[in-house]
GROMACS .gro file of C-alpha atoms in nm:
model
  277
    1MET     CA    1  -2.624   2.644   2.164
    2THR     CA    2  -2.354   2.771   1.937
    3LYS     CA    3  -2.003   2.591   2.015
    4ARG     CA    4  -1.737   2.825   2.068
    5PHE     CA    5  -1.377   2.735   1.958
    6GLY     CA    6  -1.062   2.778   2.180
    7PHE     CA    7  -0.775   2.951   2.053
    8SER     CA    8  -0.572   2.594   2.054
    9GLN     CA    9  -0.879   2.437   1.848
   10ILE     CA   10  -0.856   2.737   1.595
   11VAL     CA   11  -0.478   2.663   1.548
   12LEU     CA   12  -0.542   2.292   1.518
   13LEU     CA   13  -0.799   2.363   1.266
   14LEU     CA   14  -0.583   2.572   1.047
   15ALA     CA   15  -0.305   2.355   1.053
   16ALA     CA   16  -0.524   2.080   0.931
   17LEU     CA   17  -0.650   2.322   0.643
   18VAL     CA   18  -0.278   2.402   0.543
   19LEU     CA   19  -0.187   2.005   0.544
   20ALA     CA   20  -0.505   1.950   0.330
   21VAL     CA   21  -0.402   2.203   0.081
   22ILE     CA   22  -0.073   2.098   0.064
   23TRP     CA   23  -0.185   1.730  -0.004
   24LEU     CA   24  -0.472   1.809  -0.235
   25ALA     CA   25  -0.296   2.070  -0.460
   26PRO     CA   26  -0.099   1.784  -0.641
   27ILE     CA   27  -0.437   1.609  -0.711
   28ALA     CA   28  -0.591   1.905  -0.834
   29TRP     CA   29  -0.287   1.981  -1.066
   30ALA     CA   30  -0.288   1.651  -1.215
   31VAL     CA   31  -0.644   1.645  -1.274
   32ALA     CA   32  -0.653   2.004  -1.413
   33THR     CA   33  -0.350   1.905  -1.636
   34SER     CA   34  -0.510   1.594  -1.770
   35LEU     CA   35  -0.806   1.785  -1.885
   36LYS     CA   36  -0.597   2.028  -2.084
   37PRO     CA   37  -0.493   2.011  -2.482
   38GLU     CA   38  -0.182   1.855  -2.498
   39ALA     CA   39   0.010   2.154  -2.653
   40GLU     CA   40  -0.105   2.364  -2.351
   41THR     CA   41   0.069   2.168  -2.068
   42THR     CA   42   0.373   2.320  -2.111
   43VAL     CA   43   0.285   2.677  -2.189
   44VAL     CA   44   0.472   2.968  -1.984
   45PRO     CA   45   0.350   3.113  -1.738
   46LEU     CA   46   0.177   2.777  -1.630
   47GLN     CA   47  -0.192   2.809  -1.577
   48TRP     CA   48  -0.426   2.576  -1.404
   49PHE     CA   49  -0.712   2.555  -1.670
   50GLY     CA   50  -0.662   2.538  -2.051
   51SER     CA   51  -0.854   2.701  -2.315
   52GLU     CA   52  -1.096   2.411  -2.317
   53ILE     CA   53  -1.184   2.095  -2.105
   54THR     CA   54  -1.105   1.789  -2.324
   55PHE     CA   55  -1.075   1.415  -2.238
   56ASP     CA   56  -0.844   1.336  -2.523
   57SER     CA   57  -0.561   1.222  -2.285
   58TYR     CA   58  -0.812   0.976  -2.128
   59ALA     CA   59  -0.902   0.828  -2.470
   60LEU     CA   60  -0.575   0.796  -2.579
   61VAL     CA   61  -0.458   0.619  -2.253
   62LEU     CA   62  -0.768   0.414  -2.258
   63GLY     CA   63  -0.726   0.349  -2.608
   64THR     CA   64  -0.432   0.129  -2.524
   65GLY     CA   65  -0.523  -0.240  -2.570
   66GLY     CA   66  -0.312  -0.326  -2.243
   67ILE     CA   67  -0.501  -0.115  -1.976
   68VAL     CA   68  -0.741  -0.362  -1.872
   69LYS     CA   69  -0.476  -0.640  -1.863
   70TRP     CA   70  -0.247  -0.429  -1.643
   71ALA     CA   71  -0.540  -0.335  -1.410
   72ILE     CA   72  -0.624  -0.730  -1.365
   73ASN     CA   73  -0.237  -0.780  -1.303
   74SER     CA   74  -0.212  -0.492  -1.054
   75THR     CA   75  -0.539  -0.641  -0.877
   76VAL     CA   76  -0.419  -0.986  -0.873
   77THR     CA   77  -0.106  -0.909  -0.764
   78ALA     CA   78  -0.191  -0.672  -0.468
   79VAL     CA   79  -0.455  -0.940  -0.349
   80ILE     CA   80  -0.180  -1.207  -0.337
   81VAL     CA   81   0.095  -0.990  -0.163
   82THR     CA   82  -0.153  -0.856   0.070
   83PHE     CA   83  -0.278  -1.224   0.186
   84MET     CA   84   0.067  -1.374   0.210
   85THR     CA   85   0.213  -1.078   0.365
   86VAL     CA   86  -0.047  -1.051   0.648
   87LEU     CA   87  -0.064  -1.423   0.702
   88PHE     CA   88   0.291  -1.515   0.718
   89SER     CA   89   0.356  -1.181   0.932
   90ALA     CA   90   0.088  -1.257   1.167
   91MET     CA   91   0.217  -1.620   1.201
   92ALA     CA   92   0.551  -1.475   1.274
   93ALA     CA   93   0.463  -1.217   1.502
   94TYR     CA   94   0.261  -1.463   1.696
   95GLY     CA   95   0.556  -1.675   1.720
   96PHE     CA   96   0.755  -1.407   1.878
   97ALA     CA   97   0.479  -1.300   2.101
   98ARG     CA   98   0.391  -1.635   2.261
   99THR     CA   99   0.671  -1.878   2.237
  100GLN     CA  100   1.017  -1.863   2.376
  101PHE     CA  101   1.325  -2.021   2.176
  102LYS     CA  102   1.681  -1.969   2.171
  103GLY     CA  103   1.782  -1.673   1.981
  104GLN     CA  104   1.449  -1.526   1.983
  105ARG     CA  105   1.572  -1.163   2.069
  106VAL     CA  106   1.831  -1.176   1.828
  107LEU     CA  107   1.615  -1.279   1.533
  108LEU     CA  108   1.370  -1.028   1.655
  109GLY     CA  109   1.617  -0.761   1.647
  110VAL     CA  110   1.740  -0.879   1.284
  111ILE     CA  111   1.359  -0.818   1.173
  112LEU     CA  112   1.294  -0.495   1.300
  113ALA     CA  113   1.647  -0.391   1.182
  114GLY     CA  114   1.471  -0.440   0.844
  115ILE     CA  115   1.258  -0.148   0.917
  116MET     CA  116   1.524   0.079   0.896
  117VAL     CA  117   1.700  -0.049   0.560
  118PRO     CA  118   1.543   0.152   0.273
  119PRO     CA  119   1.401  -0.058   0.007
  120GLN     CA  120   1.601   0.113  -0.262
  121VAL     CA  121   1.921  -0.039  -0.091
  122LEU     CA  122   1.785  -0.387  -0.166
  123VAL     CA  123   1.705  -0.355  -0.517
  124ALA     CA  124   2.040  -0.492  -0.658
  125PRO     CA  125   2.082  -0.794  -0.442
  126LEU     CA  126   1.689  -0.872  -0.463
  127PHE     CA  127   1.730  -0.828  -0.856
  128ALA     CA  128   2.030  -1.052  -0.896
  129GLU     CA  129   1.837  -1.319  -0.666
  130MET     CA  130   1.535  -1.317  -0.915
  131VAL     CA  131   1.774  -1.347  -1.186
  132SER     CA  132   1.942  -1.643  -1.069
  133PHE     CA  133   1.602  -1.814  -0.984
  134GLY     CA  134   1.505  -1.748  -1.335
  135LEU     CA  135   1.216  -1.568  -1.217
  136ILE     CA  136   1.248  -1.239  -1.424
  137ASP     CA  137   0.928  -1.152  -1.629
  138THR     CA  138   0.705  -1.348  -1.371
  139TRP     CA  139   0.463  -1.277  -1.136
  140TRP     CA  140   0.648  -1.450  -0.873
  141ALA     CA  141   0.967  -1.181  -0.918
  142VAL     CA  142   0.687  -0.917  -0.864
  143ILE     CA  143   0.534  -1.097  -0.552
  144LEU     CA  144   0.765  -1.245  -0.357
  145PRO     CA  145   0.999  -0.978  -0.256
  146GLN     CA  146   0.714  -0.756  -0.147
  147VAL     CA  147   0.592  -1.027   0.076
  148ALA     CA  148   0.877  -0.957   0.332
  149ALA     CA  149   0.745  -0.663   0.554
  150PRO     CA  150   0.912  -0.612   0.895
  151LEU     CA  151   0.692  -0.325   0.973
  152ILE     CA  152   0.372  -0.535   0.955
  153VAL     CA  153   0.552  -0.810   1.170
  154TYR     CA  154   0.637  -0.548   1.430
  155ILE     CA  155   0.269  -0.399   1.443
  156LEU     CA  156   0.125  -0.723   1.469
  157PHE     CA  157   0.368  -0.844   1.752
  158LYS     CA  158   0.289  -0.551   1.952
  159PHE     CA  159  -0.083  -0.617   1.909
  160PHE     CA  160  -0.047  -0.977   2.009
  161GLN     CA  161   0.118  -0.899   2.312
  162ASP     CA  162  -0.170  -0.711   2.450
  163VAL     CA  163  -0.421  -1.019   2.381
  164PRO     CA  164  -0.509  -1.157   2.716
  165PRO     CA  165  -0.303  -1.498   2.731
  166GLU     CA  166  -0.616  -1.606   2.949
  167LEU     CA  167  -0.849  -1.650   2.635
  168GLU     CA  168  -0.601  -1.903   2.468
  169GLN     CA  169  -0.534  -2.085   2.802
  170ALA     CA  170  -0.875  -2.173   2.837
  171ALA     CA  171  -0.861  -2.327   2.470
  172PHE     CA  172  -0.582  -2.508   2.549
  173VAL     CA  173  -0.755  -2.664   2.869
  174ASP     CA  174  -1.005  -2.773   2.611
  175GLY     CA  175  -0.774  -2.946   2.429
  176ALA     CA  176  -0.711  -2.719   2.120
  177GLY     CA  177  -0.354  -2.700   1.964
  178ARG     CA  178  -0.137  -2.393   1.917
  179TRP     CA  179  -0.257  -2.362   1.542
  180ARG     CA  180  -0.625  -2.396   1.622
  181VAL     CA  181  -0.594  -2.142   1.886
  182PHE     CA  182  -0.412  -1.912   1.648
  183PHE     CA  183  -0.673  -1.948   1.371
  184THR     CA  184  -0.991  -1.960   1.564
  185ILE     CA  185  -0.925  -1.725   1.861
  186VAL     CA  186  -0.624  -1.493   1.785
  187LEU     CA  187  -0.694  -1.389   1.419
  188PRO     CA  188  -1.075  -1.330   1.497
  189LEU     CA  189  -0.966  -1.113   1.791
  190SER     CA  190  -0.711  -0.917   1.566
  191ARG     CA  191  -1.000  -0.828   1.262
  192PRO     CA  192  -0.932  -0.452   1.331
  193VAL     CA  193  -0.575  -0.488   1.305
  194LEU     CA  194  -0.539  -0.713   1.034
  195ALA     CA  195  -0.805  -0.492   0.833
  196ALA     CA  196  -0.585  -0.203   0.878
  197VAL     CA  197  -0.258  -0.355   0.766
  198SER     CA  198  -0.445  -0.542   0.457
  199ILE     CA  199  -0.561  -0.213   0.341
  200PHE     CA  200  -0.200  -0.049   0.391
  201THR     CA  201  -0.039  -0.347   0.209
  202PHE     CA  202  -0.288  -0.363  -0.069
  203ILE     CA  203  -0.222   0.032  -0.121
  204ASN     CA  204   0.150  -0.004  -0.102
  205THR     CA  205   0.161  -0.288  -0.350
  206TRP     CA  206  -0.082  -0.119  -0.605
  207ASN     CA  207   0.130   0.195  -0.586
  208ASN     CA  208   0.486   0.019  -0.611
  209PHE     CA  209   0.643   0.115  -0.946
  210LEU     CA  210   1.018   0.047  -0.889
  211TRP     CA  211   1.029  -0.307  -0.835
  212PRO     CA  212   0.782  -0.432  -1.092
  213PHE     CA  213   0.932  -0.190  -1.335
  214LEU     CA  214   1.279  -0.354  -1.294
  215VAL     CA  215   1.162  -0.728  -1.317
  216SER     CA  216   0.874  -0.687  -1.570
  217THR     CA  217   0.941  -0.612  -1.932
  218ASP     CA  218   0.688  -0.852  -2.067
  219PRO     CA  219   0.346  -0.657  -2.124
  220ASN     CA  220   0.163  -0.977  -2.010
  221THR     CA  221   0.299  -0.935  -1.636
  222MET     CA  222   0.337  -0.557  -1.610
  223THR     CA  223   0.133  -0.388  -1.329
  224LEU     CA  224  -0.078  -0.082  -1.408
  225PRO     CA  225   0.179   0.180  -1.299
  226VAL     CA  226   0.449   0.028  -1.505
  227GLY     CA  227   0.215  -0.013  -1.829
  228LEU     CA  228   0.088   0.323  -1.800
  229ALA     CA  229   0.443   0.474  -1.769
  230ASN     CA  230   0.531   0.299  -2.102
  231VAL     CA  231   0.221   0.433  -2.266
  232VAL     CA  232   0.311   0.796  -2.197
  233GLN     CA  233   0.664   0.787  -2.306
  234GLY     CA  234   0.638   0.799  -2.672
  235THR     CA  235   0.903   0.906  -2.955
  236PHE     CA  236   0.815   1.287  -2.931
  237GLY     CA  237   0.930   1.284  -2.555
  238LEU     CA  238   0.699   1.308  -2.246
  239ARG     CA  239   0.319   1.393  -2.307
  240TYR     CA  240   0.207   1.563  -2.001
  241ALA     CA  241  -0.171   1.548  -2.018
  242GLN     CA  242  -0.161   1.183  -2.052
  243ILE     CA  243   0.089   1.111  -1.770
  244MET     CA  244  -0.161   1.313  -1.549
  245ALA     CA  245  -0.475   1.104  -1.692
  246SER     CA  246  -0.248   0.777  -1.618
  247VAL     CA  247  -0.205   0.916  -1.275
  248VAL     CA  248  -0.564   0.973  -1.237
  249LEU     CA  249  -0.669   0.642  -1.347
  250ALA     CA  250  -0.395   0.461  -1.147
  251GLY     CA  251  -0.532   0.630  -0.830
  252LEU     CA  252  -0.925   0.576  -0.901
  253PRO     CA  253  -0.915   0.216  -0.742
  254LEU     CA  254  -0.726   0.325  -0.423
  255LEU     CA  255  -0.981   0.610  -0.387
  256VAL     CA  256  -1.262   0.360  -0.407
  257VAL     CA  257  -1.054   0.135  -0.142
  258PHE     CA  258  -1.035   0.413   0.088
  259VAL     CA  259  -1.392   0.528   0.075
  260LEU     CA  260  -1.507   0.162   0.110
  261PHE     CA  261  -1.293   0.110   0.403
  262GLN     CA  262  -1.198   0.415   0.572
  263ARG     CA  263  -1.371   0.319   0.916
  264GLN     CA  264  -1.156  -0.005   0.905
  265ILE     CA  265  -0.837   0.189   0.844
  266ILE     CA  266  -0.923   0.453   1.135
  267ARG     CA  267  -1.034   0.154   1.385
  268GLY     CA  268  -0.692  -0.028   1.300
  269VAL     CA  269  -0.482   0.268   1.345
  270ALA     CA  270  -0.643   0.329   1.683
  271HIS     CA  271  -0.608  -0.046   1.776
  272THR     CA  272  -0.255  -0.044   1.686
  273GLY     CA  273  -0.131   0.284   1.823
  274LEU     CA  274  -0.002   0.429   1.482
  275ALA     CA  275  -0.176   0.740   1.550
  276GLY     CA  276   0.124   0.824   1.784
  277GLN     CA  277   0.385   0.685   1.570
   0.00000   0.00000   0.00000
């Protein structure tokens, strides 16, 4: 039996197609530009395809000796930031959800106020702080400021509020302490939301360019976006084919992460209620 679509379903489908085109068009343009000869990237009028398909821009970008090191740096940084962010945010969120202490609402309000502060506003004071600690050109300068994530605290706080307290009370009766309950009961029950926020944090850290660019001048501590940005800016100006090749190369790991963990992302969004926000 053929399924017939109603008017509202057709409208939603068309809207989804329009959004898909808007989101995918820049990606398609980046791929097409990266495959053009460099001299044809600035011709007027602009054309989607060049006179030939060439991988010279990829060869030039990959030919730089630091790309493997930068990829490793990005991976290590993203993994450490994700682990620390999720762990500390979960601990803070659970504390707010299950304990009562003086000034709790004020402190929670201060943390949630951080959601409304644009990260760019904090760049100058954070940079001065890293300079005073002598952490410039170290991994800690890249990692530590990214660990503070008020939005992750809020998401986990709302989730922990919905966890039935009876499950924890039964463990307390058996003699379990607060830490044991947190690590053996609460965290296992929170795997969907933890997986979602972990993936979001990993992607955000991998894509972060501004902060690592400011605190990393040593090629040994550069992340992949920063290193590739330095490669494509040469003496003779911007090389657009190489820029787009760098963008494609930097985005491939994220595409792999999304393909492998898309179920966890969708499940986590459903559990946290992010779909309606």
